[in-house]
Short mmCIF file of C-alpha atoms (C1' of nucleotides) in Angstrom, two decimals:
data_model
loop_
_atom_site.label_atom_id
_atom_site.label_comp_id
_atom_site.label_asym_id
_atom_site.label_seq_id
_atom_site.Cartn_x
_atom_site.Cartn_y
_atom_site.Cartn_z
CA MET A 24 -11.39 -11.74 -2.82
CA PRO A 25 -8.74 -10.24 0.00
CA GLU A 26 -6.07 -7.64 -0.39
CA GLY A 27 -4.06 -5.94 2.17
CA ASN A 28 -7.34 -3.56 3.39
CA ILE A 29 -9.96 -6.46 3.61
CA ILE A 30 -7.47 -8.08 5.98
CA HIS A 31 -6.82 -4.62 8.27
CA ARG A 32 -10.69 -4.67 8.39
CA ILE A 33 -10.87 -8.18 9.29
CA ALA A 34 -8.53 -7.74 12.39
CA ARG A 35 -10.19 -4.45 13.38
CA ILE A 36 -13.66 -6.16 13.65
CA HIS A 37 -12.37 -9.01 15.58
CA ARG A 38 -10.17 -6.87 17.84
CA ARG A 39 -13.27 -5.14 17.97
CA TRP A 40 -16.17 -8.33 18.85
CA LEU A 41 -13.50 -11.03 20.18
CA VAL A 42 -10.30 -9.85 21.88
CA GLY A 43 -10.62 -10.64 24.89
CA ARG A 44 -13.11 -13.78 24.61
CA ARG A 45 -12.37 -17.14 25.84
CA PHE A 46 -13.30 -20.07 22.42
CA THR A 47 -14.16 -22.87 21.88
CA ALA A 48 -12.43 -24.11 18.41
CA ASP A 49 -13.42 -26.67 16.36
CA SER A 50 -12.67 -28.08 12.73
CA PRO A 51 -15.79 -28.98 10.64
CA GLN A 52 -14.01 -30.01 7.90
CA GLY A 53 -11.76 -32.05 9.49
CA ARG A 54 -8.88 -30.24 8.12
CA PHE A 55 -7.15 -28.45 11.45
CA SER A 56 -8.50 -30.31 14.42
CA THR A 57 -5.83 -31.40 16.01
CA GLU A 58 -4.63 -27.94 16.42
CA ALA A 59 -8.34 -26.52 17.26
CA ARG A 60 -8.76 -28.68 20.19
CA ARG A 61 -5.64 -26.37 21.31
CA LEU A 62 -7.24 -23.57 19.98
CA SER A 63 -10.30 -24.33 22.26
CA GLY A 64 -10.67 -23.11 25.84
CA ARG A 65 -8.30 -20.35 25.14
CA THR A 66 -9.23 -16.38 25.50
CA LEU A 67 -8.31 -14.54 22.29
CA GLU A 68 -5.41 -12.15 23.87
CA GLY A 69 -4.75 -9.75 20.24
CA VAL A 70 -5.01 -9.79 17.02
CA ASP A 71 -2.58 -7.92 14.48
CA ALA A 72 -2.08 -7.61 10.43
CA HIS A 73 0.87 -7.81 8.20
CA GLY A 74 0.01 -7.42 4.53
CA LYS A 75 -2.82 -10.20 3.15
CA HIS A 76 -2.10 -12.22 6.71
CA LEU A 77 -3.57 -12.37 9.92
CA LEU A 78 -1.88 -13.20 13.45
CA TYR A 79 -4.02 -14.56 16.01
CA LEU A 80 -2.70 -14.35 19.68
CA PHE A 81 -4.45 -16.32 22.03
CA GLU A 82 -3.91 -17.58 25.78
CA GLY A 83 -0.99 -19.33 26.77
CA GLY A 84 1.47 -17.78 23.92
CA VAL A 85 -0.57 -19.82 21.45
CA ARG A 86 0.01 -18.30 18.01
CA LEU A 87 -2.79 -19.01 14.95
CA HIS A 88 -1.45 -17.82 11.51
CA ILE A 89 -4.19 -17.25 8.64
CA HIS A 90 -3.58 -16.42 5.23
CA LEU A 91 -7.33 -16.22 2.81
CA GLY A 92 -5.00 -16.33 -0.05
CA LEU A 93 -7.36 -16.55 -3.59
CA PHE A 94 -10.09 -18.86 -1.99
CA GLY A 95 -10.22 -18.17 1.49
CA HIS A 96 -13.02 -16.91 3.37
CA MET A 97 -14.33 -15.32 6.72
CA ARG A 98 -17.38 -14.65 7.72
CA HIS A 99 -18.08 -13.61 11.57
CA PHE A 100 -20.93 -12.86 13.73
CA ARG A 101 -22.11 -11.17 16.55
CA SER A 102 -24.98 -13.72 17.98
CA GLY A 103 -26.81 -16.34 15.71
CA ALA A 104 -24.39 -17.48 13.95
CA PRO A 105 -25.57 -20.37 11.49
CA PRO A 106 -24.08 -23.48 11.14
CA PRO A 107 -20.80 -24.13 9.41
CA SER A 108 -20.44 -25.28 5.50
CA PRO A 109 -19.22 -28.48 5.07
CA ALA A 110 -15.92 -26.47 4.29
CA CYS A 111 -15.56 -24.34 7.50
CA ARG A 112 -12.07 -25.17 8.01
CA LEU A 113 -12.37 -23.71 11.62
CA ARG A 114 -14.98 -22.10 14.07
CA LEU A 115 -14.51 -20.67 16.89
CA ALA A 116 -16.87 -19.24 18.82
CA SER A 117 -17.88 -18.04 21.96
CA PRO A 118 -22.06 -16.95 23.00
CA HIS A 119 -21.27 -13.57 22.32
CA ALA A 120 -19.34 -13.87 19.09
CA ALA A 121 -17.97 -16.20 16.51
CA PHE A 122 -16.08 -16.22 13.61
CA HIS A 123 -16.02 -19.16 10.85
CA LEU A 124 -12.41 -19.78 8.16
CA ALA A 125 -13.43 -21.74 4.62
CA GLY A 126 -10.98 -22.18 2.19
CA PRO A 127 -7.48 -20.26 3.53
CA GLN A 128 -4.24 -20.88 1.87
CA ALA A 129 -2.92 -21.13 5.38
CA CYS A 130 -4.32 -21.62 8.97
CA GLU A 131 -1.97 -23.34 11.41
CA LEU A 132 -0.64 -22.64 14.64
CA LEU A 133 3.20 -20.34 14.81
CA SER A 134 6.16 -20.51 17.63
CA SER A 135 6.91 -17.04 18.07
CA GLU A 136 10.51 -17.41 15.97
CA ALA A 137 7.87 -19.05 13.19
CA GLU A 138 6.36 -15.92 13.19
CA ALA A 139 8.95 -13.48 13.87
CA THR A 140 10.61 -15.37 10.95
CA LEU A 141 7.57 -14.99 8.53
CA ARG A 142 6.93 -10.90 9.66
CA SER A 143 10.44 -10.54 8.53
CA ARG A 144 9.79 -11.89 5.05
CA LEU A 145 7.46 -8.99 4.69
CA GLY A 146 7.79 -5.44 3.09
CA GLU A 147 6.59 -2.23 4.56
CA ASP A 148 2.63 -2.05 4.69
CA PRO A 149 0.82 1.02 4.03
CA LEU A 150 -1.76 0.46 6.66
CA ARG A 151 0.48 -0.68 9.38
CA PRO A 152 1.53 3.01 11.53
CA ASP A 153 5.25 1.53 11.50
CA ALA A 154 6.00 1.40 7.66
CA SER A 155 8.68 2.91 6.51
CA PRO A 156 8.47 4.92 3.32
CA ALA A 157 11.52 5.58 2.67
CA ARG A 158 12.71 1.07 2.98
CA ALA A 159 9.50 0.92 0.79
CA PHE A 160 11.73 3.27 -1.63
CA GLU A 161 14.60 1.26 -1.75
CA ALA A 162 13.10 -2.22 -2.20
CA LEU A 163 11.04 -1.18 -4.63
CA ARG A 164 13.40 -0.10 -7.01
CA ARG A 165 15.35 -3.14 -6.51
CA GLY A 166 16.15 -5.23 -9.28
CA ARG A 167 14.83 -4.48 -12.95
CA ALA A 168 11.37 -5.96 -12.64
CA PRO A 169 8.72 -3.91 -14.20
CA LEU A 170 6.92 -1.54 -11.68
CA ALA A 171 4.15 -3.48 -11.79
CA THR A 172 5.50 -6.64 -10.91
CA ALA A 173 7.61 -5.25 -7.49
CA LEU A 174 4.54 -3.62 -6.62
CA LEU A 175 3.06 -7.61 -6.11
CA ASP A 176 6.21 -8.60 -4.59
CA GLN A 177 5.26 -8.88 -1.28
CA GLU A 178 8.71 -9.39 0.21
CA ARG A 179 8.55 -5.15 -1.11
CA ILE A 180 5.39 -3.94 -0.25
CA SER A 181 3.01 -5.73 1.88
CA GLY A 182 -0.60 -6.33 1.30
CA VAL A 183 -1.13 -4.56 -2.80
CA GLY A 184 -3.21 -6.92 -4.79
CA ASN A 185 -4.31 -6.58 -8.54
CA ILE A 186 -6.76 -4.48 -7.96
CA LEU A 187 -4.99 -2.14 -5.69
CA ARG A 188 -2.04 -2.29 -8.03
CA ALA A 189 -3.99 -0.81 -11.28
CA GLU A 190 -5.83 1.45 -9.69
CA ALA A 191 -2.65 2.75 -7.59
CA LEU A 192 -0.58 3.19 -10.89
CA PHE A 193 -3.23 4.33 -12.69
CA LEU A 194 -4.37 7.52 -9.61
CA ALA A 195 -0.05 8.00 -9.60
CA ARG A 196 -0.09 8.33 -13.67
CA LEU A 197 2.41 6.05 -13.48
CA PRO A 198 3.51 3.45 -16.48
CA PRO A 199 3.11 -0.32 -15.17
CA LEU A 200 5.85 -1.86 -17.62
CA ARG A 201 8.81 0.61 -16.88
CA PRO A 202 11.60 -0.46 -14.42
CA ALA A 203 10.38 -0.32 -11.28
CA SER A 204 14.50 0.96 -10.88
CA GLU A 205 13.72 3.48 -12.49
CA LEU A 206 11.09 5.39 -10.26
CA ARG A 207 12.11 9.03 -8.90
CA LEU A 208 11.25 9.74 -5.47
CA ALA A 209 7.94 12.39 -6.07
CA ASP A 210 6.86 9.27 -8.27
CA PHE A 211 7.01 6.94 -5.36
CA GLU A 212 5.33 9.33 -3.21
CA ARG A 213 2.41 10.10 -5.05
CA LEU A 214 2.50 6.09 -5.34
CA TRP A 215 2.43 5.27 -1.47
CA GLU A 216 0.24 8.36 -1.41
CA ALA A 217 -2.48 6.63 -3.87
CA LEU A 218 -1.76 3.04 -1.69
CA ARG A 219 -2.25 4.81 1.46
CA LEU A 220 -5.87 6.46 0.23
CA LEU A 221 -7.20 3.94 -1.18
CA MET A 222 -6.47 0.99 1.66
CA GLU A 223 -7.03 3.42 4.24
CA ASP A 224 -11.11 4.12 2.49
CA ALA A 225 -11.25 0.57 1.72
CA ALA A 226 -10.14 -1.04 5.08
CA ARG A 227 -13.31 1.87 6.08
CA ASP A 228 -15.71 1.25 4.38
CA GLY A 229 -15.04 -2.93 3.23
CA ARG A 230 -14.55 -2.65 -0.42
CA ILE A 231 -12.11 -0.33 -3.06
CA VAL A 232 -13.66 2.52 -4.52
CA VAL A 233 -11.39 4.61 -6.63
CA PRO A 234 -11.81 8.66 -6.39
CA HIS A 235 -12.44 9.79 -9.93
CA ALA A 236 -13.65 6.57 -11.06
CA PRO A 237 -16.67 6.96 -13.35
CA PRO A 238 -20.12 8.25 -11.74
CA ALA A 239 -22.53 5.34 -11.43
CA PRO A 240 -25.49 4.01 -9.52
CA TRP A 241 -23.20 2.02 -7.75
CA GLU A 242 -25.07 1.99 -3.77
CA THR A 243 -28.22 0.18 -6.29
CA PRO A 244 -28.95 -3.33 -7.08
CA GLY A 245 -27.04 -4.22 -10.27
CA LYS A 246 -24.16 -1.97 -10.30
CA ARG A 247 -21.31 -3.25 -11.64
CA ARG A 248 -18.60 -4.13 -9.86
CA GLU A 249 -15.61 -2.73 -12.28
CA ASP A 250 -18.02 0.95 -11.85
CA ARG A 251 -16.06 1.47 -8.76
CA PHE A 252 -12.84 0.88 -10.47
CA CYS A 253 -11.27 3.62 -12.74
CA VAL A 254 -9.23 0.52 -14.64
CA TYR A 255 -9.44 -2.62 -13.05
CA ASP A 256 -11.65 -5.32 -14.83
CA ARG A 257 -12.36 -1.72 -17.56
CA GLU A 258 -10.85 -3.15 -20.49
CA GLY A 259 -11.80 -1.65 -23.70
CA GLN A 260 -13.56 1.31 -22.13
CA PRO A 261 -12.46 4.70 -21.88
CA CYS A 262 -10.31 6.36 -19.19
CA PRO A 263 -12.38 8.86 -17.38
CA ARG A 264 -9.22 10.55 -17.26
CA CYS A 265 -8.29 10.96 -21.54
CA ALA A 266 -10.77 8.66 -22.53
CA THR A 267 -8.26 6.28 -24.49
CA PRO A 268 -9.40 2.91 -24.21
CA ILE A 269 -8.20 0.56 -21.22
CA SER A 270 -5.90 -2.10 -21.97
CA ARG A 271 -5.29 -4.98 -20.59
CA LEU A 272 -2.30 -7.17 -20.58
CA THR A 273 -1.31 -10.58 -18.72
CA LEU A 274 1.64 -10.78 -17.00
CA ALA A 275 3.14 -13.49 -14.62
CA SER A 276 -0.29 -14.92 -15.20
CA ARG A 277 -2.13 -11.76 -13.70
CA GLY A 278 -4.15 -9.79 -15.94
CA LEU A 279 -2.64 -6.09 -15.65
CA PHE A 280 -5.38 -2.76 -16.68
CA PHE A 281 -3.69 0.30 -17.12
CA CYS A 282 -4.70 3.76 -19.91
CA PRO A 283 -2.14 3.71 -22.59
CA GLY A 284 -2.47 7.43 -22.84
CA CYS A 285 -2.04 8.52 -19.56
CA GLN A 286 -0.24 6.78 -16.75
CA ASP A 287 2.92 8.16 -17.55
CA THR A 288 4.76 10.99 -16.28
CA GLY A 289 7.18 11.37 -19.47
CA SER A 290 9.88 12.37 -16.23
CA ALA A 291 11.86 9.10 -15.40
CA GLY A 292 14.24 7.70 -18.19
CA LYS A 293 13.20 5.06 -20.96
CA PRO A 294 9.53 4.58 -22.28
CA ALA A 295 7.59 1.52 -20.37
CA ARG A 296 9.25 -1.70 -22.20
CA ARG A 297 6.73 -4.62 -22.79
CA PRO A 298 8.73 -7.69 -22.12
CA ARG A 299 6.99 -10.71 -21.79
CA ALA A 300 3.65 -9.05 -21.39
CA VAL A 301 1.51 -10.54 -24.33
CA PRO A 302 -1.63 -8.51 -25.08
CA VAL A 303 -4.06 -11.33 -24.33
CA GLU A 304 -7.76 -12.21 -26.06
CA ARG A 305 -10.21 -13.07 -24.03
CA THR A 306 -11.37 -17.33 -24.25
CA ARG A 307 -14.44 -16.13 -25.09
CA ALA A 308 -16.81 -12.91 -25.05
CA PRO A 309 -17.29 -11.03 -21.93
CA ARG A 310 -20.31 -11.97 -20.31
CA ALA A 311 -23.15 -9.04 -20.74
CA ARG A 312 -24.22 -7.52 -17.61
CA SER A 313 -27.40 -5.63 -16.69
CA ARG A 314 -26.80 -2.72 -15.38
CA ALA A 315 -29.86 -1.93 -13.11
"C1'" DT B 11 -28.00 -26.91 -12.77
"C1'" DT B 12 -23.07 -26.57 -14.52
"C1'" DC B 13 -18.92 -24.12 -16.28
"C1'" DC B 14 -15.79 -20.45 -14.82
"C1'" DG B 15 -13.21 -17.00 -12.74
"C1'" DA B 16 -11.30 -14.69 -8.78
"C1'" DT B 17 -8.88 -9.51 -5.38
"C1'" DG B 18 -2.83 -15.49 -4.13
"C1'" DG B 19 1.66 -17.37 -3.36
"C1'" DC B 20 3.44 -21.64 -3.21
"C1'" DC B 21 6.66 -25.11 -5.61
"C1'" DA B 22 8.34 -27.84 -10.04
"C1'" DC B 23 10.64 -27.72 -14.20
"C1'" DT C 15 6.26 -20.46 -16.42
"C1'" DG C 16 2.52 -23.82 -15.78
"C1'" DG C 17 0.30 -26.76 -12.55
"C1'" DC C 18 -1.84 -26.41 -8.27
"C1'" DC C 19 -4.43 -25.57 -3.75
"C1'" DC C 20 -10.21 -25.72 -3.14
"C1'" DT C 21 -14.09 -22.06 -1.97
"C1'" DC C 22 -17.80 -18.83 -3.72
"C1'" DG C 23 -20.55 -15.82 -6.43
"C1'" DG C 24 -22.77 -15.46 -10.77
"C1'" DA C 25 -23.15 -16.15 -15.57
"C1'" DA C 26 -24.47 -19.39 -19.24
"C1'" DC C 27 -27.64 -23.06 -20.56
#
DNA sequence: TTCCGATGGCCAC
DNA sequence: TGGCCCTCGGAAC
């Protein structure tokens, strides 16, 4: 579910609703009970987001690190919180705000040293005010990885997930399989700007909607998710820019969507390579989805 | 009601 | 590169 934009949105909401409140903490699922007892009764002093990581600072210097991973699920309530699901790993509750966390990849208490180590491993986050595009450019160009692979490497740029990767490369008109080392500064600047705009909008609105996506009645019930996107999950559908059918490859076990017609500036070096990227047939027919 | 896939990432090999 | 973690929404049945 979450890419960096969602994590920043959660952090903003929690700064507004939760910071300054004293919480009781428990772990209905039981896997975080000992740590929850340490959190219980403390006031939350700050929330920060870096890439896909959430970092909470509680009274007394107690630090909570959450990474939602692929399955993680966060619900927050200002009042009337329902009973937590049996899978709820951590519940923080106060009279006026609460959150329920289920299925996170990481939910742990960290020392300040461990938190510093974690942060030092993370690349530039386009949504952080302290992000340096110059450092991101340098990190992205390291090694021979294809651009699409480098973009998902959180040590180069943090917060980019599979949807943002596909849509930002599309908006910047960049071929995903070209070696990242061949990226020119002008190409990078388009890419960084596309990432920043997509993530800013999505952090504000709560979902990724790509400019120039095909018009669709997406505010109405029954709207298909891929109508928010130009290329992601649109295999075989016409590119909104040039009408070429969108391609899907599997790269490092992740679906990679792009337009083979217009995602090439023709500017840098060799044409896109296709090492170990294999066109994948769906294991079953796409499910029929009804339009509203 | 059942089953599959998903916006991640770590680890072993 | 594949397995695993272990949740939930939605399509299939």
